[in-house]
Amino acid sequence: MKLRAPFLALLAGVLMTTTATADATPRARDLGIPFMGMPGPLNAITDVGGVTVGQVTLKQDLAGGKAVRTGVTAVLPRGARTKDIPVFGASFALNGNGEMTGTQWIDESGFIEGPILLTNTHSVGVVRDAAIKWRVMQGGADSSGYWWSLPVVAETWDGELNDINGFHVKPEHVFEAIRAAKGGPVAEGGVGGGTGMICHEFKGGIGTASRVVKVRDKSYTVGVLVQANYGVRETLTIAGIPVGQELTDDMIYHKPGGPNGDTGSIIILVATDAPLLPHQLKRMAKRAGMGLARVGSYAGNGSGDIFAAFSTANANAGQDGAPMTVTMLANDDMDPLFLGTVEATEEAIVNALIAGRDMQGNMGSYVKGIPQAKLLAILKKHGRLLPAKK
Amino acid sequence: MKLRAPFLALLAGVLMTTTATADATPRARDLGIPFMGMPGPLNAITDVGGVTVGQVTLKQDLAGGKAVRTGVTAVLPRGARTKDIPVFGASFALNGNGEMTGTQWIDESGFIEGPILLTNTHSVGVVRDAAIKWRVMQGGADSSGYWWSLPVVAETWDGELNDINGFHVKPEHVFEAIRAAKGGPVAEGGVGGGTGMICHEFKGGIGTASRVVKVRDKSYTVGVLVQANYGVRETLTIAGIPVGQELTDDMIYHKPGGPNGDTGSIIILVATDAPLLPHQLKRMAKRAGMGLARVGSYAGNGSGDIFAAFSTANANAGQDGAPMTVTMLANDDMDPLFLGTVEATEEAIVNALIAGRDMQGNMGSYVKGIPQAKLLAILKKHGRLLPAKK
Amino acid sequence: MKLRAPFLALLAGVLMTTTATADATPRARDLGIPFMGMPGPLNAITDVGGVTVGQVTLKQDLAGGKAVRTGVTAVLPRGARTKDIPVFGASFALNGNGEMTGTQWIDESGFIEGPILLTNTHSVGVVRDAAIKWRVMQGGADSSGYWWSLPVVAETWDGELNDINGFHVKPEHVFEAIRAAKGGPVAEGGVGGGTGMICHEFKGGIGTASRVVKVRDKSYTVGVLVQANYGVRETLTIAGIPVGQELTDDMIYHKPGGPNGDTGSIIILVATDAPLLPHQLKRMAKRAGMGLARVGSYAGNGSGDIFAAFSTANANAGQDGAPMTVTMLANDDMDPLFLGTVEATEEAIVNALIAGRDMQGNMGSYVKGIPQAKLLAILKKHGRLLPAKK
Amino acid sequence: MKLRAPFLALLAGVLMTTTATADATPRARDLGIPFMGMPGPLNAITDVGGVTVGQVTLKQDLAGGKAVRTGVTAVLPRGARTKDIPVFGASFALNGNGEMTGTQWIDESGFIEGPILLTNTHSVGVVRDAAIKWRVMQGGADSSGYWWSLPVVAETWDGELNDINGFHVKPEHVFEAIRAAKGGPVAEGGVGGGTGMICHEFKGGIGTASRVVKVRDKSYTVGVLVQANYGVRETLTIAGIPVGQELTDDMIYHKPGGPNGDTGSIIILVATDAPLLPHQLKRMAKRAGMGLARVGSYAGNGSGDIFAAFSTANANAGQDGAPMTVTMLANDDMDPLFLGTVEATEEAIVNALIAGRDMQGNMGSYVKGIPQAKLLAILKKHGRLLPAKK
């Protein structure tokens, strides 16, 4: 991937970076970590046609040891058309120690309307209302006078690295994340909503992957994007190997002054172009948890493991008017999509870990990126490493 | 309606009546009880095109005071085609002190496959397996060798009037109920699965009603069928009037030797020809509980208040093969269907009560039909009685 | 009730009224409208010991015809102790066209933590984050460094009367609503979060009621508070009489330029001192919908009908540490609580309507209070009016 | 383990074996397959005090190539006291292509009442009604006259090896399975309800495992029992290694005349002595799916993956009468139990596979047991094999 200069700005006193594209860092499978199934060309949620992603990263060191390490990630299911055309969607909470606003309406209506926004736990509100403001600013929505919005905003907690109670996310950051959304490669690791996130006690954050599957001679794509902030070290499993048992340095939990157990969460978004109805998308959302399980999660009590799935097919489904004609796959044909969801979720999480870099944060906190050489050595020892790609 | 002679048979030693048509008894609105909305021509679930109903009634007095007062009601969403073509469907448990088998698959797949069968609590098993046997007997199902069935069988408890632990329902009764299923008027009150049922401490059982609603210049029908066996007297409400407060004779509960509170249940089936997707049908099923509330239910702890809804549209949806094209209503257009469900449910329950007749049952038990003259007098007193129809 | 002068303030340029107590207006049952069951001394949610309510009302006429008609209502399940001691709780969405944040964690954990806040649809975010800020300001929460909050904020849409996209609710209004929370009578109608709300096309808003029920010689209280903003006129039902069919003046919907159908919602909170476990509280929440049905709702597609229930018993349940001892009622003993929930919900909604007063709002909008004399005349005609109380 | 002679009988013309104890076959960890966590003394669901298991195996070759390969497994949460004392419980359907009767009441009441019974798909009905008959035969249940039962019966489909539409399970087999229930080692593989089951295209069936976990210096046990009948070969994963990719002989699916994809299912029962409330047990049930994911499941469309969890603590909770005192763990203390559930589920499934033996069945069908030597060689190659136990 090409490296493109990020857009920098000072907004509300905080240094904002708009991450235009992913950087050139090798991703998990580039290093030889084995995964099953066939990824799409970008191995990203943006392989699902029309899906765009925009990310705003907020990083600044403040007086008194405080540090801003947070941001916003916007996923637009239909790119620029997202503001007017909903997608069929569904949500599922594997462990609801978290927030995803808008889920009552998703599950009632079968639609996700507008962008999906990821941020930190204590900024869900500002991001939610900003999504409404943004829509009003686009015009049209309010023309009848009878219009309301129930935005979808999800979170994980970055209070270890980020001055979370400083409430540094502002409406402008949301506007910028939406504006910046585009297709193509997606930046991973400590960017956007994932800026200050921690996963299995290593630096985590945003990760993505995709699978192309065949159903009766047609190809469909499943794309996954995660904001990974969950997990304890001891259960970390990569390529089936319990590597967390050997990677025991630099742990965060169970240390003096550290938290007693998992304080994390993971948000998983599943996109597909397969024509699935809302109740079928709920089935897809559930499978995200099975991919999560493969990386060693047991959905700890403190973890908000909340998932949403959507389909970009059936663009006409959300319009008002006469009965609409929509397309659906047979339930009997869903297995490849289920398996693709499991596989892409697993890889997206590992991608988030591989993209993680050492980060110093709020009040002297420090989290290490996963030590890649050591990780690869363990996998090699177990015959679970492929040749690296150039 | 014309009275037609029922078919009688002795099967497994129990007198079985196949109720071919409803008898000539006036129904609730014939008596002048006011309801809102416009019913279909039969004011029955069979107003929804293709839906058929078959009922087998088992009544016999046995030695030692024991008495059989039970049966089976079969609802075939697509009539004779039900065995091969599923309907989109959904279920909802308002209070799950009851059983409706097959709901895990309904809610997972979005389909109801095969007939829906209603019986007593302790005969759900025999009816369920008999539904499989019946399907095998029809041939074809098992041709690939890889076929299984998860029949939908629901129940309410008739142990007050019926020798429920005598297990008098046999597979043959199920076969006959399915065989006898037809369109046209539906017998109400103490017939089929409703034979021994009690509602608000009066004789209850099967009731049905329908509504024709307009959505953007198209007419759709909502049909409801209930097996009503719930409720205490004191909260019985008809046409908005708390008539149960004045109809205080012949109560069953709170009497010496009687049960302590509500021992009943109600199964509500909602059918429509409107093209609704499974998640929209779940919304329909929920509204059945709002019609139930209007008659005075508070969904008592002992009450199994379990509902299913299905749509006869989209007959192609259940086939295997290439992606299918199905039709759906806009969510914004569902209000008339919601209201129709509430109204038809209310009327179906009152119809079950009006069709109830005094019944002597197991071990000297006795339940009175609702005293119609007294009921009508109360409604008249409150200006809630229309002129009776001839 | 005594009238006490409300506290007025100009904050963020909007006139804020802290409604200290209810005014002297007669409530529904004072007028002779009949309800079943026995209310508590205040006939309010505050009859449940420890529950406090604070309301901030925002009303101001702005330039260009714009008008502020909104606010915040805070319900503190344990009064001042709410900030530290959670309650067992549960939520239920009858129709999820609305938002109640925090429900994933309520339903996962079985607890409601912190105040429950009601406001307008487009201010949920600011209120949510303000609830976190408020908690941080109280100190203690963040002492370990590992603390996060998932506040419970619910909404209904006041865009007919209120300049909802002006985003007039500010964090300070939340702080004030929480600060002002107290026991005693609760102001009803167009106050707090209910300021700009409309119910069955009459002025609606906040309403409350309670029931005292007996379970095995012990008395328990069920208290309900609603923010009522739902419903079309034609189905409005009071005391069982479809009064909406006769009160056909001053309708809002189906008029030229008006919305096509129900644009409302209702939030219902159910409080009790009965020792119920979380799964039992979910059962309570479901019964709120049955009370709602009695007033004529069919849970229209546009209506966000979302409920939460909590128990003030078992104050020790939320503490960390050794296994805790908690108390629970037998399921078999819940019927009086179920019935009390249905009854109190019905009365709370009617109270909201009776407390409604004509209101002029945003851009010339106008909503009438229910015409009490005409209403009472209809009820009297149907023999459904008791003598009024002085 | 000692081998004890099974009890044989001819009942209803079918050879019935009551499997009194497990045989001497080494289990997965005896072979050196690595698992995490500490098992209880029996590494079985019966490590949870009071839990008993009874199994009846039906095997007979009939005329015309038909073969009986089925049975019943009974799990009694409180052993002999199960008939009178319920347990707190919950259910969860990961993929509902299956049946578990009684779940509406489990999830409503928070209790599992009576034995939990596992059998084949087409015998759920007979087993369900037999459970009622059995209870009536014990006396007492029906003393008030107001008693009903909603038994918990779950299934997987054995139509590949078993003449499933011959309906060979009879009430007497249920009585015998319950009668035979006892503590101690549990027979695994092709016994009881698992007799004809297939897992990842190898012989599967019953498997069990347990974990002992520490919570604040107290030890609790989590026991799991599975009836494993799910999965395709290609995703089979043991000890993290995708062994199914190398064990490609003797596959069943995707062969000429074979089924198109997964036709299986898995029922998972989770027992614990930790004092968990019903909503906490639902959390436990969800984690079973994470253990399942580790073995390579993606919850295929055809798979009925339905789980139930129960706690043997709080034996007093189900009694009628005054408010009861029950004990609960803090949510914050549940992580070890979650992890134990994941680990024990994974091991129970692998145990079912390891106990599987080649079986010839209905109409010439044939399924191989997993080739242990080859499996162990693969694991050894990947450094994932411990020394075998004697």
PDB file of N, CA, C and O in Angstrom, chain C residues 23-68:
ATOM      1  N   ASP C  23     -48.339  21.033  40.645  1.00  0.00           N
ATOM      2  CA  ASP C  23     -49.247  22.125  40.991  1.00  0.00           C
ATOM      3  C   ASP C  23     -50.587  21.565  41.456  1.00  0.00           C
ATOM      4  O   ASP C  23     -50.747  20.375  41.658  1.00  0.00           O
ATOM      5  N   ALA C  24     -51.543  22.442  41.680  1.00  0.00           N
ATOM      6  CA  ALA C  24     -52.762  22.053  42.390  1.00  0.00           C
ATOM      7  C   ALA C  24     -53.842  21.479  41.478  1.00  0.00           C
ATOM      8  O   ALA C  24     -54.926  21.142  41.937  1.00  0.00           O
ATOM      9  N   THR C  25     -53.558  21.369  40.218  1.00  0.00           N
ATOM     10  CA  THR C  25     -54.552  20.881  39.264  1.00  0.00           C
ATOM     11  C   THR C  25     -55.126  19.532  39.668  1.00  0.00           C
ATOM     12  O   THR C  25     -54.362  18.643  40.057  1.00  0.00           O
ATOM     13  N   PRO C  26     -56.416  19.346  39.525  1.00  0.00           N
ATOM     14  CA  PRO C  26     -56.969  18.014  39.800  1.00  0.00           C
ATOM     15  C   PRO C  26     -56.403  17.003  38.817  1.00  0.00           C
ATOM     16  O   PRO C  26     -56.159  17.326  37.650  1.00  0.00           O
ATOM     17  N   ARG C  27     -56.210  15.806  39.292  1.00  0.00           N
ATOM     18  CA  ARG C  27     -55.725  14.723  38.442  1.00  0.00           C
ATOM     19  C   ARG C  27     -56.910  13.868  37.970  1.00  0.00           C
ATOM     20  O   ARG C  27     -58.058  14.114  38.357  1.00  0.00           O
ATOM     21  N   ALA C  28     -56.621  12.866  37.169  1.00  0.00           N
ATOM     22  CA  ALA C  28     -57.707  12.134  36.512  1.00  0.00           C
ATOM     23  C   ALA C  28     -58.733  11.597  37.512  1.00  0.00           C
ATOM     24  O   ALA C  28     -59.940  11.781  37.343  1.00  0.00           O
ATOM     25  N   ARG C  29     -58.236  10.939  38.538  1.00  0.00           N
ATOM     26  CA  ARG C  29     -59.217  10.345  39.456  1.00  0.00           C
ATOM     27  C   ARG C  29     -59.910  11.398  40.312  1.00  0.00           C
ATOM     28  O   ARG C  29     -61.018  11.138  40.807  1.00  0.00           O
ATOM     29  N   ASP C  30     -59.297  12.559  40.484  1.00  0.00           N
ATOM     30  CA  ASP C  30     -59.983  13.654  41.186  1.00  0.00           C
ATOM     31  C   ASP C  30     -61.231  14.095  40.421  1.00  0.00           C
ATOM     32  O   ASP C  30     -62.200  14.582  40.998  1.00  0.00           O
ATOM     33  N   LEU C  31     -61.160  13.962  39.107  1.00  0.00           N
ATOM     34  CA  LEU C  31     -62.292  14.375  38.260  1.00  0.00           C
ATOM     35  C   LEU C  31     -63.389  13.313  38.192  1.00  0.00           C
ATOM     36  O   LEU C  31     -64.440  13.547  37.605  1.00  0.00           O
ATOM     37  N   GLY C  32     -63.108  12.157  38.741  1.00  0.00           N
ATOM     38  CA  GLY C  32     -64.111  11.097  38.723  1.00  0.00           C
ATOM     39  C   GLY C  32     -63.868  10.023  37.684  1.00  0.00           C
ATOM     40  O   GLY C  32     -64.676   9.106  37.535  1.00  0.00           O
ATOM     41  N   ILE C  33     -62.764  10.112  36.980  1.00  0.00           N
ATOM     42  CA  ILE C  33     -62.449   9.048  36.020  1.00  0.00           C
ATOM     43  C   ILE C  33     -62.115   7.779  36.796  1.00  0.00           C
ATOM     44  O   ILE C  33     -61.282   7.813  37.707  1.00  0.00           O
ATOM     45  N   PRO C  34     -62.790   6.679  36.484  1.00  0.00           N
ATOM     46  CA  PRO C  34     -62.616   5.470  37.296  1.00  0.00           C
ATOM     47  C   PRO C  34     -61.387   4.654  36.885  1.00  0.00           C
ATOM     48  O   PRO C  34     -61.099   4.493  35.703  1.00  0.00           O
ATOM     49  N   PHE C  35     -60.686   4.176  37.864  1.00  0.00           N
ATOM     50  CA  PHE C  35     -59.558   3.247  37.654  1.00  0.00           C
ATOM     51  C   PHE C  35     -59.687   2.116  38.657  1.00  0.00           C
ATOM     52  O   PHE C  35     -60.285   2.299  39.724  1.00  0.00           O
ATOM     53  N   MET C  36     -59.089   0.988  38.349  1.00  0.00           N
ATOM     54  CA  MET C  36     -59.122  -0.135  39.278  1.00  0.00           C
ATOM     55  C   MET C  36     -57.846  -0.172  40.124  1.00  0.00           C
ATOM     56  O   MET C  36     -56.827   0.383  39.749  1.00  0.00           O
ATOM     57  N   GLY C  37     -57.936  -0.812  41.256  1.00  0.00           N
ATOM     58  CA  GLY C  37     -56.789  -0.970  42.132  1.00  0.00           C
ATOM     59  C   GLY C  37     -56.628   0.197  43.082  1.00  0.00           C
ATOM     60  O   GLY C  37     -57.258   1.246  42.930  1.00  0.00           O
ATOM     61  N   MET C  38     -55.762   0.008  44.072  1.00  0.00           N
ATOM     62  CA  MET C  38     -55.573   1.004  45.131  1.00  0.00           C
ATOM     63  C   MET C  38     -54.250   1.736  44.940  1.00  0.00           C
ATOM     64  O   MET C  38     -53.187   1.124  45.003  1.00  0.00           O
ATOM     65  N   PRO C  39     -54.319   3.049  44.732  1.00  0.00           N
ATOM     66  CA  PRO C  39     -53.070   3.800  44.581  1.00  0.00           C
ATOM     67  C   PRO C  39     -52.389   4.035  45.924  1.00  0.00           C
ATOM     68  O   PRO C  39     -53.013   3.929  46.976  1.00  0.00           O
ATOM     69  N   GLY C  40     -51.114   4.377  45.869  1.00  0.00           N
ATOM     70  CA  GLY C  40     -50.401   4.804  47.057  1.00  0.00           C
ATOM     71  C   GLY C  40     -50.786   6.229  47.432  1.00  0.00           C
ATOM     72  O   GLY C  40     -51.571   6.875  46.736  1.00  0.00           O
ATOM     73  N   PRO C  41     -50.231   6.731  48.525  1.00  0.00           N
ATOM     74  CA  PRO C  41     -50.648   8.051  49.044  1.00  0.00           C
ATOM     75  C   PRO C  41     -50.473   9.183  48.041  1.00  0.00           C
ATOM     76  O   PRO C  41     -51.304  10.097  48.010  1.00  0.00           O
ATOM     77  N   LEU C  42     -49.439   9.154  47.240  1.00  0.00           N
ATOM     78  CA  LEU C  42     -49.222  10.221  46.252  1.00  0.00           C
ATOM     79  C   LEU C  42     -49.737   9.825  44.870  1.00  0.00           C
ATOM     80  O   LEU C  42     -49.787  10.656  43.970  1.00  0.00           O
ATOM     81  N   ASN C  43     -50.086   8.585  44.702  1.00  0.00           N
ATOM     82  CA  ASN C  43     -50.441   8.049  43.371  1.00  0.00           C
ATOM     83  C   ASN C  43     -49.352   8.436  42.362  1.00  0.00           C
ATOM     84  O   ASN C  43     -49.634   8.953  41.286  1.00  0.00           O
ATOM     85  N   ALA C  44     -48.135   8.170  42.755  1.00  0.00           N
ATOM     86  CA  ALA C  44     -46.985   8.601  41.953  1.00  0.00           C
ATOM     87  C   ALA C  44     -45.849   7.610  42.135  1.00  0.00           C
ATOM     88  O   ALA C  44     -45.823   6.819  43.085  1.00  0.00           O
ATOM     89  N   ILE C  45     -44.896   7.664  41.226  1.00  0.00           N
ATOM     90  CA  ILE C  45     -43.750   6.765  41.297  1.00  0.00           C
ATOM     91  C   ILE C  45     -42.986   6.957  42.600  1.00  0.00           C
ATOM     92  O   ILE C  45     -42.329   6.034  43.093  1.00  0.00           O
ATOM     93  N   THR C  46     -43.107   8.142  43.158  1.00  0.00           N
ATOM     94  CA  THR C  46     -42.418   8.443  44.425  1.00  0.00           C
ATOM     95  C   THR C  46     -43.063   7.765  45.622  1.00  0.00           C
ATOM     96  O   THR C  46     -42.541   7.847  46.731  1.00  0.00           O
ATOM     97  N   ASP C  47     -44.164   7.069  45.412  1.00  0.00           N
ATOM     98  CA  ASP C  47     -44.688   6.223  46.496  1.00  0.00           C
ATOM     99  C   ASP C  47     -43.754   5.041  46.767  1.00  0.00           C
ATOM    100  O   ASP C  47     -43.845   4.425  47.829  1.00  0.00           O
ATOM    101  N   VAL C  48     -42.945   4.714  45.803  1.00  0.00           N
ATOM    102  CA  VAL C  48     -41.947   3.661  46.033  1.00  0.00           C
ATOM    103  C   VAL C  48     -40.798   4.300  46.807  1.00  0.00           C
ATOM    104  O   VAL C  48     -40.122   5.207  46.308  1.00  0.00           O
ATOM    105  N   GLY C  49     -40.609   3.849  48.016  1.00  0.00           N
ATOM    106  CA  GLY C  49     -39.687   4.495  48.947  1.00  0.00           C
ATOM    107  C   GLY C  49     -38.296   4.696  48.370  1.00  0.00           C
ATOM    108  O   GLY C  49     -37.683   3.760  47.886  1.00  0.00           O
ATOM    109  N   GLY C  50     -37.824   5.921  48.441  1.00  0.00           N
ATOM    110  CA  GLY C  50     -36.480   6.216  47.987  1.00  0.00           C
ATOM    111  C   GLY C  50     -36.411   6.817  46.601  1.00  0.00           C
ATOM    112  O   GLY C  50     -35.442   7.501  46.262  1.00  0.00           O
ATOM    113  N   VAL C  51     -37.426   6.574  45.785  1.00  0.00           N
ATOM    114  CA  VAL C  51     -37.406   7.104  44.418  1.00  0.00           C
ATOM    115  C   VAL C  51     -37.633   8.613  44.449  1.00  0.00           C
ATOM    116  O   VAL C  51     -38.563   9.094  45.101  1.00  0.00           O
ATOM    117  N   THR C  52     -36.762   9.342  43.751  1.00  0.00           N
ATOM    118  CA  THR C  52     -36.942  10.791  43.638  1.00  0.00           C
ATOM    119  C   THR C  52     -36.982  11.192  42.168  1.00  0.00           C
ATOM    120  O   THR C  52     -36.469  10.488  41.303  1.00  0.00           O
ATOM    121  N   VAL C  53     -37.635  12.332  41.927  1.00  0.00           N
ATOM    122  CA  VAL C  53     -37.817  12.821  40.563  1.00  0.00           C
ATOM    123  C   VAL C  53     -37.439  14.305  40.515  1.00  0.00           C
ATOM    124  O   VAL C  53     -37.849  15.079  41.388  1.00  0.00           O
ATOM    125  N   GLY C  54     -36.655  14.669  39.514  1.00  0.00           N
ATOM    126  CA  GLY C  54     -36.319  16.076  39.300  1.00  0.00           C
ATOM    127  C   GLY C  54     -36.601  16.456  37.864  1.00  0.00           C
ATOM    128  O   GLY C  54     -36.322  15.665  36.958  1.00  0.00           O
ATOM    129  N   GLN C  55     -37.137  17.644  37.668  1.00  0.00           N
ATOM    130  CA  GLN C  55     -37.516  18.018  36.308  1.00  0.00           C
ATOM    131  C   GLN C  55     -37.079  19.449  36.002  1.00  0.00           C
ATOM    132  O   GLN C  55     -37.300  20.355  36.786  1.00  0.00           O
ATOM    133  N   VAL C  56     -36.512  19.607  34.841  1.00  0.00           N
ATOM    134  CA  VAL C  56     -36.138  20.933  34.346  1.00  0.00           C
ATOM    135  C   VAL C  56     -36.904  21.185  33.046  1.00  0.00           C
ATOM    136  O   VAL C  56     -36.859  20.362  32.134  1.00  0.00           O
ATOM    137  N   THR C  57     -37.611  22.285  33.035  1.00  0.00           N
ATOM    138  CA  THR C  57     -38.466  22.630  31.899  1.00  0.00           C
ATOM    139  C   THR C  57     -37.859  23.806  31.148  1.00  0.00           C
ATOM    140  O   THR C  57     -37.523  24.831  31.764  1.00  0.00           O
ATOM    141  N   LEU C  58     -37.710  23.688  29.862  1.00  0.00           N
ATOM    142  CA  LEU C  58     -37.119  24.742  29.041  1.00  0.00           C
ATOM    143  C   LEU C  58     -38.179  25.305  28.103  1.00  0.00           C
ATOM    144  O   LEU C  58     -38.687  24.590  27.237  1.00  0.00           O
ATOM    145  N   LYS C  59     -38.506  26.569  28.308  1.00  0.00           N
ATOM    146  CA  LYS C  59     -39.507  27.212  27.448  1.00  0.00           C
ATOM    147  C   LYS C  59     -39.015  28.599  27.097  1.00  0.00           C
ATOM    148  O   LYS C  59     -38.735  29.405  27.986  1.00  0.00           O
ATOM    149  N   GLN C  60     -38.941  28.879  25.840  1.00  0.00           N
ATOM    150  CA  GLN C  60     -38.556  30.220  25.412  1.00  0.00           C
ATOM    151  C   GLN C  60     -38.970  30.422  23.956  1.00  0.00           C
ATOM    152  O   GLN C  60     -38.904  29.482  23.146  1.00  0.00           O
ATOM    153  N   ASP C  61     -39.426  31.617  23.657  1.00  0.00           N
ATOM    154  CA  ASP C  61     -39.740  31.958  22.267  1.00  0.00           C
ATOM    155  C   ASP C  61     -38.541  32.660  21.664  1.00  0.00           C
ATOM    156  O   ASP C  61     -38.058  33.662  22.206  1.00  0.00           O
ATOM    157  N   LEU C  62     -38.098  32.145  20.548  1.00  0.00           N
ATOM    158  CA  LEU C  62     -36.898  32.686  19.901  1.00  0.00           C
ATOM    159  C   LEU C  62     -37.295  33.490  18.665  1.00  0.00           C
ATOM    160  O   LEU C  62     -38.462  33.500  18.256  1.00  0.00           O
ATOM    161  N   ALA C  63     -36.309  34.120  18.104  1.00  0.00           N
ATOM    162  CA  ALA C  63     -36.553  34.899  16.886  1.00  0.00           C
ATOM    163  C   ALA C  63     -36.995  33.984  15.745  1.00  0.00           C
ATOM    164  O   ALA C  63     -36.657  32.793  15.730  1.00  0.00           O
ATOM    165  N   GLY C  64     -37.750  34.550  14.811  1.00  0.00           N
ATOM    166  CA  GLY C  64     -38.109  33.809  13.611  1.00  0.00           C
ATOM    167  C   GLY C  64     -39.157  32.735  13.832  1.00  0.00           C
ATOM    168  O   GLY C  64     -39.301  31.831  13.021  1.00  0.00           O
ATOM    169  N   GLY C  65     -39.886  32.816  14.939  1.00  0.00           N
ATOM    170  CA  GLY C  65     -40.953  31.844  15.172  1.00  0.00           C
ATOM    171  C   GLY C  65     -40.502  30.582  15.852  1.00  0.00           C
ATOM    172  O   GLY C  65     -41.306  29.725  16.209  1.00  0.00           O
ATOM    173  N   LYS C  66     -39.218  30.461  16.045  1.00  0.00           N
ATOM    174  CA  LYS C  66     -38.723  29.266  16.717  1.00  0.00           C
ATOM    175  C   LYS C  66     -39.082  29.312  18.200  1.00  0.00           C
ATOM    176  O   LYS C  66     -39.171  30.396  18.796  1.00  0.00           O
ATOM    177  N   ALA C  67     -39.267  28.154  18.764  1.00  0.00           N
ATOM    178  CA  ALA C  67     -39.645  28.099  20.169  1.00  0.00           C
ATOM    179  C   ALA C  67     -39.003  26.900  20.838  1.00  0.00           C
ATOM    180  O   ALA C  67     -38.949  25.811  20.262  1.00  0.00           O
ATOM    181  N   VAL C  68     -38.522  27.117  22.050  1.00  0.00           N
ATOM    182  CA  VAL C  68     -37.973  26.035  22.867  1.00  0.00           C
ATOM    183  C   VAL C  68     -39.093  25.494  23.740  1.00  0.00           C
ATOM    184  O   VAL C  68     -39.718  26.256  24.498  1.00  0.00           O
TER     185      VAL C  68
END
